[in-house]
Amino acid sequence: MAMTDLDLARIRDEVGEQPDDNTIDDYFDALGHWLPVAIRVLKRRRANAAAGGQETKSFTLDGVLSVGLSTANLAGLDAQIARLEAAWAAEQGGTTAAGVTTARIRRPDRYR
């Protein structure tokens, strides 16, 4: 199955202009759907940021100060990845491995 213009547009909506179209096309050939491609790109972006890769800026005053600033929003990337994984799981008819259900636990003899 070849990637359509709509598939590329959906991927770009999620990941922006990087990586280039050829890389995305290679990922699409391997994965076959736009959602896993977007997830792969975002996971790699997160891994690079967490390892202090391209998402980090720093400056140094020799002998005085050295500061590193991360420009990546890891929580934002995590939320975006989780949203796409949930969409992919729903499309596949299942749930995500990290899916969690929360609920308030109440005892019937106590009211709060």
Short mmCIF file of C-alpha atoms in Angstrom, two decimals:
data_model
loop_
_atom_site.label_atom_id
_atom_site.label_comp_id
_atom_site.label_asym_id
_atom_site.label_seq_id
_atom_site.Cartn_x
_atom_site.Cartn_y
_atom_site.Cartn_z
CA MET A 1 0.00 0.00 0.00
CA ALA A 2 1.39 3.37 -1.01
CA MET A 3 1.21 6.44 1.16
CA THR A 4 -1.37 8.95 -0.05
CA ASP A 5 -1.20 12.74 0.16
CA LEU A 6 -3.81 12.57 2.93
CA ASP A 7 -1.63 10.13 4.90
CA LEU A 8 1.36 12.48 4.57
CA ALA A 9 -0.77 15.46 5.60
CA ARG A 10 -2.00 13.62 8.71
CA ILE A 11 1.56 12.68 9.66
CA ARG A 12 2.75 16.27 9.13
CA ASP A 13 -0.12 17.54 11.29
CA GLU A 14 1.26 15.44 14.15
CA VAL A 15 5.04 15.65 13.69
CA GLY A 16 5.73 18.88 11.79
CA GLU A 17 8.30 19.28 9.03
CA GLN A 18 10.95 16.86 10.33
CA PRO A 19 11.90 14.22 9.29
CA ASP A 20 11.93 14.62 5.50
CA ASP A 21 9.34 13.04 3.19
CA ASN A 22 11.69 10.25 2.10
CA THR A 23 12.19 9.09 5.70
CA ILE A 24 8.46 9.20 6.35
CA ASP A 25 7.86 7.25 3.14
CA ASP A 26 10.34 4.58 4.31
CA TYR A 27 8.56 4.35 7.67
CA PHE A 28 5.20 4.10 5.92
CA ASP A 29 6.48 1.26 3.71
CA ALA A 30 7.53 -0.62 6.85
CA LEU A 31 4.47 0.17 8.99
CA GLY A 32 1.64 0.56 6.46
CA HIS A 33 -0.46 3.21 8.22
CA TRP A 34 -0.04 6.87 9.09
CA LEU A 35 -0.67 6.46 12.85
CA PRO A 36 2.27 4.10 13.60
CA VAL A 37 4.50 6.32 11.45
CA ALA A 38 3.60 9.40 13.49
CA ILE A 39 4.08 7.44 16.72
CA ARG A 40 7.54 6.24 15.61
CA VAL A 41 8.66 9.77 14.72
CA LEU A 42 7.42 11.19 18.04
CA LYS A 43 8.99 8.37 20.07
CA ARG A 44 12.34 8.99 18.41
CA ARG A 45 11.98 12.72 19.00
CA ARG A 46 11.26 12.01 22.67
CA ALA A 47 14.21 9.64 22.96
CA ASN A 48 16.54 12.26 21.48
CA ALA A 49 15.23 14.92 23.83
CA ALA A 50 15.52 12.68 26.90
CA ALA A 51 19.10 11.82 25.94
CA GLY A 52 19.99 15.51 25.60
CA GLY A 53 20.11 15.47 21.81
CA GLN A 54 19.07 18.17 19.41
CA GLU A 55 16.38 19.46 21.74
CA THR A 56 18.97 20.82 24.19
CA LYS A 57 20.65 24.23 24.17
CA SER A 58 23.52 25.20 26.40
CA PHE A 59 25.96 27.98 27.04
CA THR A 60 29.13 28.26 29.06
CA LEU A 61 31.15 31.05 30.65
CA ASP A 62 34.58 29.48 30.99
CA GLY A 63 35.47 28.89 34.59
CA VAL A 64 32.26 30.51 35.83
CA LEU A 65 29.05 28.88 34.69
CA SER A 66 27.68 26.14 32.46
CA VAL A 67 23.94 25.89 31.81
CA GLY A 68 21.95 23.39 29.73
CA LEU A 69 18.35 24.09 28.83
CA SER A 70 16.01 21.54 27.36
CA THR A 71 13.64 22.99 24.81
CA ALA A 72 11.63 19.77 24.61
CA ASN A 73 8.32 19.36 26.38
CA LEU A 74 8.57 15.70 27.39
CA ALA A 75 5.15 15.70 29.05
CA GLY A 76 3.61 17.13 25.90
CA LEU A 77 5.33 14.52 23.74
CA ASP A 78 4.19 11.77 26.12
CA ALA A 79 0.58 13.00 25.93
CA GLN A 80 0.69 13.21 22.14
CA ILE A 81 2.19 9.72 21.84
CA ALA A 82 -0.42 8.31 24.24
CA ARG A 83 -3.23 9.95 22.26
CA LEU A 84 -1.98 8.48 18.98
CA GLU A 85 -1.41 5.06 20.53
CA ALA A 86 -4.97 5.09 21.86
CA ALA A 87 -6.29 6.06 18.42
CA TRP A 88 -4.26 3.25 16.83
CA ALA A 89 -5.46 0.73 19.42
CA ALA A 90 -9.08 1.81 18.88
CA GLU A 91 -8.67 1.44 15.14
CA GLN A 92 -7.28 -2.05 15.68
CA GLY A 93 -10.14 -2.96 18.02
CA GLY A 94 -8.11 -3.22 21.23
CA THR A 95 -6.69 -1.21 24.08
CA THR A 96 -3.22 0.16 24.67
CA ALA A 97 -0.76 -1.75 26.81
CA ALA A 98 -0.47 1.28 29.08
CA GLY A 99 -4.24 1.80 29.29
CA VAL A 100 -5.38 2.63 32.80
CA THR A 101 -8.86 3.11 34.18
CA THR A 102 -9.30 5.28 37.24
CA ALA A 103 -12.23 5.54 39.59
CA ARG A 104 -12.90 6.88 43.03
CA ILE A 105 -13.00 4.18 45.66
CA ARG A 106 -15.75 4.72 48.19
CA ARG A 107 -16.75 2.78 51.21
CA PRO A 108 -20.50 2.47 51.61
CA ASP A 109 -20.26 3.32 55.31
CA ARG A 110 -18.45 6.64 54.70
CA TYR A 111 -19.57 9.67 52.79
CA ARG A 112 -17.18 12.32 51.56
#
